[in-house]
Coordinates of C-alpha atoms and ligand atoms in Angstrom, one line a residue:
X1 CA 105.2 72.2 94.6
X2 CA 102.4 69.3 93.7
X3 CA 104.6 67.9 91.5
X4 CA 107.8 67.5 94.4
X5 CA 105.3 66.2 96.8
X6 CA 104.4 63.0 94.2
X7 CA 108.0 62.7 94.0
X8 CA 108.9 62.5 97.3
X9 CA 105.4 60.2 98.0
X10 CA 107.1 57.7 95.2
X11 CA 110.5 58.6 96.6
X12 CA 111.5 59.5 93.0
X13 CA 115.3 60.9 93.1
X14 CA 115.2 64.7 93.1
X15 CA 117.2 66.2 90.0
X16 CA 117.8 69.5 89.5
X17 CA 117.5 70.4 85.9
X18 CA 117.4 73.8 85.8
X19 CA 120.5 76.1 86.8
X20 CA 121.4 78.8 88.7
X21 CA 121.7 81.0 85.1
X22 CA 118.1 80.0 84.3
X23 CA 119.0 77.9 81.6
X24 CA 118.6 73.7 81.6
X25 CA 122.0 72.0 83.1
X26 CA 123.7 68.9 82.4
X27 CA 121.2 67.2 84.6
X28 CA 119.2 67.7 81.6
X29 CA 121.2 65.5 79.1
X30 CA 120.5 67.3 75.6
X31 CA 118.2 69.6 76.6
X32 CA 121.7 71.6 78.7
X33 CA 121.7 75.1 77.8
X34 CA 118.4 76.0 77.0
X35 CA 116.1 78.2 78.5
X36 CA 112.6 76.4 80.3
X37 CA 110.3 77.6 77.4
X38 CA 113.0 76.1 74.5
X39 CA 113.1 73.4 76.4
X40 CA 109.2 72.4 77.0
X41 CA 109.4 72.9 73.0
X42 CA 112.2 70.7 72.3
X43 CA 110.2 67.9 74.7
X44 CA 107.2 68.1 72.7
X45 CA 108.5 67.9 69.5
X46 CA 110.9 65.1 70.6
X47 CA 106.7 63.2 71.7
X48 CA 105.6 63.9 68.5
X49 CA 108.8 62.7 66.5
X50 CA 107.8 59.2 68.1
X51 CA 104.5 59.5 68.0
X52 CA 103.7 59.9 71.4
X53 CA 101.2 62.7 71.9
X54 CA 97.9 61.6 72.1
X55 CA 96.5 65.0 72.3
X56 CA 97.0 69.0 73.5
X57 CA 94.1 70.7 75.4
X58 CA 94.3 74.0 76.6
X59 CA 94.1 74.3 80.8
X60 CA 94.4 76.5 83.6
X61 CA 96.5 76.8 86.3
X62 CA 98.8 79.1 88.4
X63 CA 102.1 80.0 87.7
X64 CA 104.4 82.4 89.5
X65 CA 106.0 85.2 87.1
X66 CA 108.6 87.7 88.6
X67 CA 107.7 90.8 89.2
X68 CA 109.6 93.4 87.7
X69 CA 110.6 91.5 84.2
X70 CA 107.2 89.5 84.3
X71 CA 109.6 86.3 83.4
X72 CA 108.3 82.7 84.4
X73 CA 109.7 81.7 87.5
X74 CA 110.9 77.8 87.7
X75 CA 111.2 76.4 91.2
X76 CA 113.8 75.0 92.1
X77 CA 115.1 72.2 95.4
X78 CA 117.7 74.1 97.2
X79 CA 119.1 73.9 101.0
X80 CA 118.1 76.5 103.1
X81 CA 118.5 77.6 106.3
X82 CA 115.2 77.4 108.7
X83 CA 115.0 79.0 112.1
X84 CA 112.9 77.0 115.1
X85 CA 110.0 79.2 116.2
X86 CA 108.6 77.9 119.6
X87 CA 110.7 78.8 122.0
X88 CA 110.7 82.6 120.2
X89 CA 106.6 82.7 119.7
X90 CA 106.0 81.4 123.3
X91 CA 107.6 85.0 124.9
X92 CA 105.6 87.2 122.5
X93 CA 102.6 85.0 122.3
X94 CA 102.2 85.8 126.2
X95 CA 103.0 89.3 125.7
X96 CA 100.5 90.4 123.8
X97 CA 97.9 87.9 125.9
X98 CA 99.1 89.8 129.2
X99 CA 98.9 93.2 127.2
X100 CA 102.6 94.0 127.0
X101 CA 101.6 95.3 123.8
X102 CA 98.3 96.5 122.8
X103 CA 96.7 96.5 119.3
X104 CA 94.9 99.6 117.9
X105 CA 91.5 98.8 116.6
X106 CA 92.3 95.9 119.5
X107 CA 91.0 93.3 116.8
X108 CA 94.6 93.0 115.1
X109 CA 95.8 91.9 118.6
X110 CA 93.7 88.3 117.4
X111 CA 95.4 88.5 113.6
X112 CA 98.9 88.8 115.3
X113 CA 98.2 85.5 117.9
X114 CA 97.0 83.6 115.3
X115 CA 100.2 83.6 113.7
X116 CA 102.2 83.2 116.4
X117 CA 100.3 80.6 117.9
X118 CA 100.3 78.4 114.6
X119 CA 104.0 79.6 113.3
X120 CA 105.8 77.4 111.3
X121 CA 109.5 76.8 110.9
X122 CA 110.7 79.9 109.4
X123 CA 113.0 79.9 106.2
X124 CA 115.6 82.5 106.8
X125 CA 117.8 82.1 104.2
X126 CA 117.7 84.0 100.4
X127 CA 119.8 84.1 97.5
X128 CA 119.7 87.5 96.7
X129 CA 122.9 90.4 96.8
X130 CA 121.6 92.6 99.6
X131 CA 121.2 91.9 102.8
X132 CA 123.0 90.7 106.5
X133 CA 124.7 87.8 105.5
X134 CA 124.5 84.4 106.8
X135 CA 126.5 83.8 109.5
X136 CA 128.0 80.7 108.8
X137 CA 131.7 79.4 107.5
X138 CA 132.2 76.2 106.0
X139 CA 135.6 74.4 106.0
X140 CA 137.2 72.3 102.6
X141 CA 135.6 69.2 104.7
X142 CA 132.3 70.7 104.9
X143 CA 132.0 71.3 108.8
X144 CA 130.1 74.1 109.2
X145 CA 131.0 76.4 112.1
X146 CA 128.4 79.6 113.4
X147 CA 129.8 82.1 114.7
X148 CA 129.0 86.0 115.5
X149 CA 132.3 87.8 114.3
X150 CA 134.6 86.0 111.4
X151 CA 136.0 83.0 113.2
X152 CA 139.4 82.6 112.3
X153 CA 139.5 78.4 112.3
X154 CA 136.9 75.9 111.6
X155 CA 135.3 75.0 115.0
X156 CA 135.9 71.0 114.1
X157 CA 139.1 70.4 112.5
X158 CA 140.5 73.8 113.2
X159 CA 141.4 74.3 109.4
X160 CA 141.9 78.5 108.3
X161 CA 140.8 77.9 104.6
X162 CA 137.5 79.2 105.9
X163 CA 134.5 80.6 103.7
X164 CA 131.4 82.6 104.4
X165 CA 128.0 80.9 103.3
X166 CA 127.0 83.6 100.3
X167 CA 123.1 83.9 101.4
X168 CA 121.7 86.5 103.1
X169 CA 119.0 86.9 105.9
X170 CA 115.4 87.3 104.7
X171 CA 114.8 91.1 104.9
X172 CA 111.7 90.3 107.6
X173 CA 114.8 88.9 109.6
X174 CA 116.6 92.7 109.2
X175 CA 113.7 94.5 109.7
X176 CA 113.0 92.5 113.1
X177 CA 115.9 93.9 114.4
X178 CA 114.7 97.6 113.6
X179 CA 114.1 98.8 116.6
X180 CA 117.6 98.1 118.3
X181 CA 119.9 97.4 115.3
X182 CA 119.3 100.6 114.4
X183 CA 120.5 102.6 117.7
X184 CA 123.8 100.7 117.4
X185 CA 123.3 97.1 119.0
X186 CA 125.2 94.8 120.1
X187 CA 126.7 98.2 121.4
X188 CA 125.5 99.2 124.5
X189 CA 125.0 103.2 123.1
X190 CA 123.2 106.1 124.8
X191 CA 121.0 106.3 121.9
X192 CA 120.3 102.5 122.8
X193 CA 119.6 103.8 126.0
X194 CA 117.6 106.5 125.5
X195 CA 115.2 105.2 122.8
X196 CA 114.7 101.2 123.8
X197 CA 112.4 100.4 124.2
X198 CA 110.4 103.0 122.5
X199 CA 106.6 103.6 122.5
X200 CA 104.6 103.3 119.7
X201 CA 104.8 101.3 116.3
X202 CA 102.2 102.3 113.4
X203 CA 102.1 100.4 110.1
X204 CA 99.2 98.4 108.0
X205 CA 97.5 95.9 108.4
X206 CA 99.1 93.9 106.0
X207 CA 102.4 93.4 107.8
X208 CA 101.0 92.7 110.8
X209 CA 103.0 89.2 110.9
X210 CA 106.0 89.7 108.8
X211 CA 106.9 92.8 110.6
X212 CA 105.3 93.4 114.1
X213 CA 105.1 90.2 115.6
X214 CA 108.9 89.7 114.5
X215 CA 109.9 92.9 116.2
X216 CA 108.1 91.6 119.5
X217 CA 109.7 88.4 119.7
X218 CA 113.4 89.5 117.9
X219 CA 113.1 91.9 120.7
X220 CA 112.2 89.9 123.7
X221 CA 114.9 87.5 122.7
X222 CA 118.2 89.9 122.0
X223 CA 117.1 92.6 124.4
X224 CA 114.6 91.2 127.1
X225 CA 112.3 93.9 126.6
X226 CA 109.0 95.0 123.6
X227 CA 110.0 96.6 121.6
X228 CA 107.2 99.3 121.7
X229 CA 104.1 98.9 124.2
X230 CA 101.7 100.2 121.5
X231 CA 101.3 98.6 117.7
X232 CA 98.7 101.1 115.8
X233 CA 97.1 99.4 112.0
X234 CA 96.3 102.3 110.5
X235 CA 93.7 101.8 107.7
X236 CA 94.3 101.9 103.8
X237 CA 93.0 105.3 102.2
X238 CA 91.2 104.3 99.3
X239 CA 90.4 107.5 96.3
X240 CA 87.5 109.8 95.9
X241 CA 85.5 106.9 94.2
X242 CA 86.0 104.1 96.9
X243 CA 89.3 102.7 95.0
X244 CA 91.8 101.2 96.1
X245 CA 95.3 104.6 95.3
X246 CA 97.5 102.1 93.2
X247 CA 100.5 104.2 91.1
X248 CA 100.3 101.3 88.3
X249 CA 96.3 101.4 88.3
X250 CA 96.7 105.3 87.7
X251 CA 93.9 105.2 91.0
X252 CA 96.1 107.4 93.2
X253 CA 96.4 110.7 94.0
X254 CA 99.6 112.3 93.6
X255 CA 100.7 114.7 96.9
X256 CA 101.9 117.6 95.3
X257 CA 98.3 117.8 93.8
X258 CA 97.1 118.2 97.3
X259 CA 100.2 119.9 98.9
X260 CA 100.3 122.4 96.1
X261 CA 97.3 124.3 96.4
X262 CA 96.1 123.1 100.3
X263 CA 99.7 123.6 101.9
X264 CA 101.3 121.0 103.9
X265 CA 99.2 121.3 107.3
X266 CA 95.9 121.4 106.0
X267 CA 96.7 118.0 104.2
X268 CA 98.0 116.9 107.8
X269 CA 95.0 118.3 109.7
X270 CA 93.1 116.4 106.5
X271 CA 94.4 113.1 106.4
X272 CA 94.2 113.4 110.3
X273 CA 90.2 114.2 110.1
X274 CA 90.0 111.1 107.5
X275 CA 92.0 108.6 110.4
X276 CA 89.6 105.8 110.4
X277 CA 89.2 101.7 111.4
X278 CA 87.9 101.4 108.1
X279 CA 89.6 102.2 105.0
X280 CA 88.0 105.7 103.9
X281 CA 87.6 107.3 101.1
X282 CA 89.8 110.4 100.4
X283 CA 88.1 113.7 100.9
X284 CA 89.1 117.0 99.2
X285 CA 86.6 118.2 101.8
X286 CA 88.9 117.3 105.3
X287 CA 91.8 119.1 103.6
X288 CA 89.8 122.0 102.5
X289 CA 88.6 122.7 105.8
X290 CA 92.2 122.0 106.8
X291 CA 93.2 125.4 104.8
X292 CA 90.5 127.1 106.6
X293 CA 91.0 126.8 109.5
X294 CA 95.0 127.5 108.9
X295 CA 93.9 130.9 107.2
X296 CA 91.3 131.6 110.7
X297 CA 94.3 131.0 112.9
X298 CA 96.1 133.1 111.1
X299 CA 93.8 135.9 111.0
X300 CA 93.2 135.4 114.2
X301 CA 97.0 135.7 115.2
X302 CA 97.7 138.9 113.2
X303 CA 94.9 140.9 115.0
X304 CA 96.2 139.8 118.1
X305 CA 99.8 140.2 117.7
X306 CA 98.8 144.0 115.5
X307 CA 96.8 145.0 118.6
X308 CA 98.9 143.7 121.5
X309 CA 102.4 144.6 120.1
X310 CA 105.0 145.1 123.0
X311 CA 102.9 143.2 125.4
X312 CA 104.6 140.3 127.2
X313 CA 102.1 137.5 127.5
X314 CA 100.7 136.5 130.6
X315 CA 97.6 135.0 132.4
X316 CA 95.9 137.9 133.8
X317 CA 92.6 137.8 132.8
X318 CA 90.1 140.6 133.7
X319 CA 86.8 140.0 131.8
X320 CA 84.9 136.8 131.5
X321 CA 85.5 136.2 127.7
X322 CA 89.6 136.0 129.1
X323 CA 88.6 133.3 131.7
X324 CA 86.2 131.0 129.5
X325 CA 88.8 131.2 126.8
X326 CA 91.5 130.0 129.2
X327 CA 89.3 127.4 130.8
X328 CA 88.3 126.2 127.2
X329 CA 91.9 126.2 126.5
X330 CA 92.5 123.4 129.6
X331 CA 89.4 121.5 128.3
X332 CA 90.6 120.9 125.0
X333 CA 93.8 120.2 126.0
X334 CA 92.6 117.2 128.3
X335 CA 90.3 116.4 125.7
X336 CA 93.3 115.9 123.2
X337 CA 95.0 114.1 125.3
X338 CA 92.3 112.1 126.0
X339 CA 92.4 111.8 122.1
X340 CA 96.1 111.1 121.6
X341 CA 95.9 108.0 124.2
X342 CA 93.5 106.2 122.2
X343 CA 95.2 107.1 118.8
X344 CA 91.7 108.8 118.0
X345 CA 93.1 111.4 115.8
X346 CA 89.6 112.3 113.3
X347 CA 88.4 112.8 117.0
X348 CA 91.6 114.7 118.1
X349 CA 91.3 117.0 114.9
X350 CA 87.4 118.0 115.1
X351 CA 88.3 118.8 119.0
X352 CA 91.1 121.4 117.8
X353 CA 88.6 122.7 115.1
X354 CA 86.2 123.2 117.4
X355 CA 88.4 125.2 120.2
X356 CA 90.4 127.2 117.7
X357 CA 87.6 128.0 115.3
X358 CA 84.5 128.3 117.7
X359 CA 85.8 129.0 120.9
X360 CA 88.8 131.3 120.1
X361 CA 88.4 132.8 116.8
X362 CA 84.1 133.4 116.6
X363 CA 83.8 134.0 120.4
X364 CA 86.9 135.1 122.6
X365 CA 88.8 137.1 120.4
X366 CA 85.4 138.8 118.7
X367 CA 84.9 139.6 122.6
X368 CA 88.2 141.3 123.0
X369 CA 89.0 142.7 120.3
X370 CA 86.9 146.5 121.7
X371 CA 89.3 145.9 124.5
X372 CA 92.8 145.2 122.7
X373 CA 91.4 148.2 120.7
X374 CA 91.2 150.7 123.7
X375 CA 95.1 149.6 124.7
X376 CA 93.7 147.6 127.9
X377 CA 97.7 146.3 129.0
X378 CA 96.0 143.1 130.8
X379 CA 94.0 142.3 127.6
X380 CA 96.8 141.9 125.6
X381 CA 98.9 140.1 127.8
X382 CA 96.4 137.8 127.8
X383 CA 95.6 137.5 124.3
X384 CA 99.1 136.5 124.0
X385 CA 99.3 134.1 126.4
X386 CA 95.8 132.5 125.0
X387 CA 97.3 132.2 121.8
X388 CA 100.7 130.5 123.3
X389 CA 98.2 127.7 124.8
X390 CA 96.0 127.6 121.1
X391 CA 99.5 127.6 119.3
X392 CA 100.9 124.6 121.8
X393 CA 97.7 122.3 121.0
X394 CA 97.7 122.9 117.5
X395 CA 101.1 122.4 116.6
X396 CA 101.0 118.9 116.3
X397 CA 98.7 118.7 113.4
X398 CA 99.9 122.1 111.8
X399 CA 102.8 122.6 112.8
X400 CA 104.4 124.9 109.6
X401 CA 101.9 127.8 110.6
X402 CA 101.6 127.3 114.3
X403 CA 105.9 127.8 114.1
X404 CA 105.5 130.9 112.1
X405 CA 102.7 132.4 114.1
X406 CA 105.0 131.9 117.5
X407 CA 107.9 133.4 115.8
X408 CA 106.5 136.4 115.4
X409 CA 106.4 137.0 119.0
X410 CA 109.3 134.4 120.2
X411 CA 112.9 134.0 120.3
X412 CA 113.2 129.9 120.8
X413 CA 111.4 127.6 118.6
X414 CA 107.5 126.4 119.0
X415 CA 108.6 122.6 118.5
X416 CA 110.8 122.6 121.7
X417 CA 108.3 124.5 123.8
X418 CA 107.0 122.4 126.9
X419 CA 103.6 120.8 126.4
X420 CA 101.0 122.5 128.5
X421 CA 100.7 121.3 132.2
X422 CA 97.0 120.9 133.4
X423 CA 95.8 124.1 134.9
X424 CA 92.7 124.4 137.0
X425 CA 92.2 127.6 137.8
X426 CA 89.6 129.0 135.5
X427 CA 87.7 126.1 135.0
X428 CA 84.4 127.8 137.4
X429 CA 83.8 129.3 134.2
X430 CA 83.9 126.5 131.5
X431 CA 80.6 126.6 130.6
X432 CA 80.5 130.4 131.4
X433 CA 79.2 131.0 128.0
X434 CA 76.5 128.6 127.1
X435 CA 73.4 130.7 128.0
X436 CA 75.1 133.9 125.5
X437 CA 75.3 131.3 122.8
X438 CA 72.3 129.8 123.5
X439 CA 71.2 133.4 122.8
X440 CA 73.5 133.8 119.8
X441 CA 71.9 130.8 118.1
X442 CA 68.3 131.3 118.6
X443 CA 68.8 135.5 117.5
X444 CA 70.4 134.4 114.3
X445 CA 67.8 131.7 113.5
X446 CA 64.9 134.2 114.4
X447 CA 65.7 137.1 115.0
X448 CA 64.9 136.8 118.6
X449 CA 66.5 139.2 121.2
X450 CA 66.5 138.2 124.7
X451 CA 67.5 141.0 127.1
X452 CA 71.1 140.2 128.6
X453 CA 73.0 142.3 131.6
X454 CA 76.8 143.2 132.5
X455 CA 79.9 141.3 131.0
X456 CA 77.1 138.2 129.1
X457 CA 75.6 141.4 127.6
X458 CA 79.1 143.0 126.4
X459 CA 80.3 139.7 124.8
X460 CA 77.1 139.0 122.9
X461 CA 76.9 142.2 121.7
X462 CA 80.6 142.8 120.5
X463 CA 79.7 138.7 119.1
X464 CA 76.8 138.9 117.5
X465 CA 76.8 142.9 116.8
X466 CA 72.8 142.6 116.7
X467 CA 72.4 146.4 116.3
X468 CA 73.1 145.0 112.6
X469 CA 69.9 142.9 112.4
X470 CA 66.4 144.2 112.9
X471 CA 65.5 142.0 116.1
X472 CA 61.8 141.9 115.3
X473 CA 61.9 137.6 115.6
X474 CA 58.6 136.5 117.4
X475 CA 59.4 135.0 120.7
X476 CA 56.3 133.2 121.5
X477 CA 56.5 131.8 117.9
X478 CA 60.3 130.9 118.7
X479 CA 59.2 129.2 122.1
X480 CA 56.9 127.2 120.5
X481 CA 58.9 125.9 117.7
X482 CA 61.6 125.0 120.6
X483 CA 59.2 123.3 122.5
X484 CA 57.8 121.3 119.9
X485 CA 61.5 120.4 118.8
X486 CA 62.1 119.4 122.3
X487 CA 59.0 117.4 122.2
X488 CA 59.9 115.7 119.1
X489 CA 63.5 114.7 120.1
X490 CA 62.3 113.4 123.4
X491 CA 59.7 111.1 121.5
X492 CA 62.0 109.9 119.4
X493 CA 65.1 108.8 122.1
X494 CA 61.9 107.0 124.3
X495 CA 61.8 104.7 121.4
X496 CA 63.4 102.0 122.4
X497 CA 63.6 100.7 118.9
X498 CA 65.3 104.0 116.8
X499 CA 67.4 103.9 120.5
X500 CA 68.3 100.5 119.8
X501 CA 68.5 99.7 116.1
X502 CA 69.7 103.2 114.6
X503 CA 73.8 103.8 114.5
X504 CA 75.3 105.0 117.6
X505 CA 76.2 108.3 116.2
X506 CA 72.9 109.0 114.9
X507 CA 71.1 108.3 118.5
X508 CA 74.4 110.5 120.4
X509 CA 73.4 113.1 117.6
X510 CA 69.7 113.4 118.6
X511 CA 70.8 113.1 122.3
X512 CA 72.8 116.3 121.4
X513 CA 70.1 118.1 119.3
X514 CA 67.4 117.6 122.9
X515 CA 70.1 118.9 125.3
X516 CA 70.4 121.9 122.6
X517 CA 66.7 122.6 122.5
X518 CA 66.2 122.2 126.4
X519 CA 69.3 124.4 126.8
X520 CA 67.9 127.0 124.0
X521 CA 64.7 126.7 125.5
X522 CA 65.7 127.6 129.2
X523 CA 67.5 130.3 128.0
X524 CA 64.3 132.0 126.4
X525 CA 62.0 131.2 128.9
X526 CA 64.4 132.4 131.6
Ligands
ZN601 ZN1 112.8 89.3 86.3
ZN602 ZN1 136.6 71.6 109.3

């Protein structure tokens, strides 16, 4: 490239020397027929013969090599087709401005304007085999006519002894057209229809020009609409010791390693819990809990489905375990949601670990279970119908065990089963349960019992079975370790400087730990 802008600064003519066939043409006099690296040989020697080298000295510099045979590549002064950007950049430019589409982390929104704002004439044209082909015919006389089907006569002299200009589009140019070529445009089809524009585009970061922004303008200009309202840069996963997973490098990590022993939904729910702005680090740790909690759920299911076999299920919930756990049910679901809309999904997968490990497995169906035991018809139903909602939210990250769960006591298919519609009827009793597990927490850190009437005194004891465990915990000693705690935590969030200066989540975490303690605290003093 230095070397053709001197030349065209000393408007030197512009030979061609080197052929399609990689070998030296007759451009090149003598030298015809050899390859580049003969060539530079032949050059030398032919110096030397007249005694015109003064001297060789080794030096750097760049040089572009191709990168499957690792060959040298030799540029080369070629016509190519160049498309104006302008008048496509302006549409999309003020698309993303007036948030037609919106960037997830919303910094990539910047990286995308800046190329559209500063776009430059874009080279369209490449001389490779695959591809959509250039549109263009030339005639014996060199008129060149464009056309969108095969024309049958040259647009200027009207001559037949047409023929198609052999380049293809650049592939950035094919993949712009994704999100309609695909669904059968220019054909108006129902799938055309139905699915443009659609809704969300993922993809890295890396392609952020090449391949969204060309799918916002290509998209704007052929069908009027964006493509998507929602572009999502995921991050780059690097491996277990902060590298960057490259096959060549030997870095990665191969997914039957991971899908073989951890199954294929807690890899999911891992990679999920690993979702990130940054690029993270992979973690055998998010896919083992993954496996966990897939082997809890389906524990959980088979005593409920053992215990509640011929029941139909349905919402009619007797006892206040049945209640909470429906009312739990509605909060993680808005939660998750909540979750989904901001493409949170570590957030969206430590909610559903949460409800389906905590909330349903260690405390509603420990609760239940005496009375799924004793044949209680209303019990069942709604264990059923609890697990329906449970199965509903968790399908989208596990969706292989969720399916096989529901089949067990379904005809249709989990995947095609409505989403569940916001519900408020139980949600009086939310936070039903915080004072039992208060309770629950401070009796299996000291052995404290506090006395506990009607149904708050059946869960916790069918819970936390305390007839197990001597309860001779001090409470006075308990009250004062909670009061100190609270003390302590309270100290430490009127600092204005650890409130200021330490990381958000640490602060949030100590916020928390205090409304724990206070919480714990009331609950022992009460
Ligand atoms: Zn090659
Ligand atoms: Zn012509």
């Amino acid at each position: 490239p230095t070397d053709f802008e001197i030349g065209r600064d000393h408007e030197l003519p512009e030979l061609v020397v080197i052929g399609l066939d990689g070998h030296m043409n007759d451009e090149a006099g003598e030298l015809a027929g050899l390859t580049q690296e003969e060539a530079g040989k032949r050059v030398l020697a032919w110096c030397e013969e007249r005694g015109q080298l003064e001297r060789t000295e080794p030096y750097r510099h760049s040089i572009g090599r191709c990168q499957r045979c690792h060959t040298r590549v030799e540029p080369l002064i070629m016509l190519q087709w160049w498309c104006a950007m302008e008048e496509l950049a302006a549409p999309a430019i003020a698309s993303i401005r007036e948030g037609r589409v919106r960037f997830t982390p919303e910094r990539f929104a910047r990286v995308c304007l800046d190329w559209l704002e500063n776009v430059r004439p874009w080279c369209i044209s490449r001389q490779i085999w695959w591809g959509h082909r250039i549109p263009v015919w030339y005639c014996p006389d060199g008129h060149i006519t464009v056309a969108e089907t095969t024309p049958d006569a040259c647009a200027e002299c009207g001559s037949t002894e047409l023929r198609q200009d052999e380049d293809v589009l650049d592939t950035w140019f094919s993949s712009a057209l994704y999100p309609f070529a695909t669904l059968g445009w220019p054909e108006r089809t129902p799938e055309l229809e139905a699915f443009y524009p659609g809704d969300v585009l993922t993809t890295a970061r890396d392609i952020i020009f090449l391949w969204v922004a060309r799918m916002i303008f290509a998209g704007l200009e052929l069908m009027g609409t964006e493509p998507f309202h929602d572009a999502v840069i995921h991050s780059y996963l690097q491996n277990p010791e902060g590298r960057r997973m490259s096959r060549t490098l030997g870095t990665g990590i191969d997914p039957d390693e991971v899908l073989e022993p951890y199954g294929a939904d807690a890899t999911r729910y891992g990679l999920l819990k690993m979702a990130s702005s940054q690029d993270p680090r992979f973690s055998f740790g998010s896919i083992e809990e993954g496996r966990k909690l897939a082997i809890k759920l389906w524990n959980v299911s088979r005593l409920l489905l053992q215990n509640a076999e011929g029941a139909e299920p349905a919402e009619r919930p007797q006892a206040l375990e049945e209640r909470w756990i429906l009312a739990r049910l509605e909060v993680g679901r808005a939660e998750l949601e909540d979750c989904l809309n901001r493409f949170d999904f570590a957030a969206a997968v430590k909610l559903l670990y949460r409800v389906t490990f905590d909330e349903f497995c260690d405390w509603y169906a420990e609760a239940v279970k005496p009375r799924l035991y004793d044949g209680d018809a209303d019990a069942r139903a709604t264990a059923l119908a609890a697990l329906e909602r449970l199965l509903k939210l968790l399908h989208i990250v596990m969706p292989h065990v969720t399916e096989e769960i529901w089949s067990r006591f379904h005809e249709d298919r989990l995947i095609v089963a409505p989403w569940p519609e916001p519900d408020d009827r139980y949600a009086a009793d939310a936070e039903a349960l915080d004072r039992v597990q208060d309770l629950a927490r401070i009796f299996r850190r000291s052995s404290v019992l506090v006395e506990l009437g009607g149904e708050e005194r059946r869960i916790f004891d069918a819970v936390v079975k305390p007839g197990r465990v001597k309860a001779d915990g001090n409470a006075a000693a308990e009250l004062e370790r909670l009061r100190g705690e609270v003390g302590r935590a309270e100290k430490m969030l009127a600092n204005e400087r650890f409130v200021e200066n330490a990381p958000e989540d640490v602060v949030e975490a100590e916020r928390e730990k205090l409304e724990r303690y206070r919480r714990e605290l009331d609950a022992l003093s009460r």
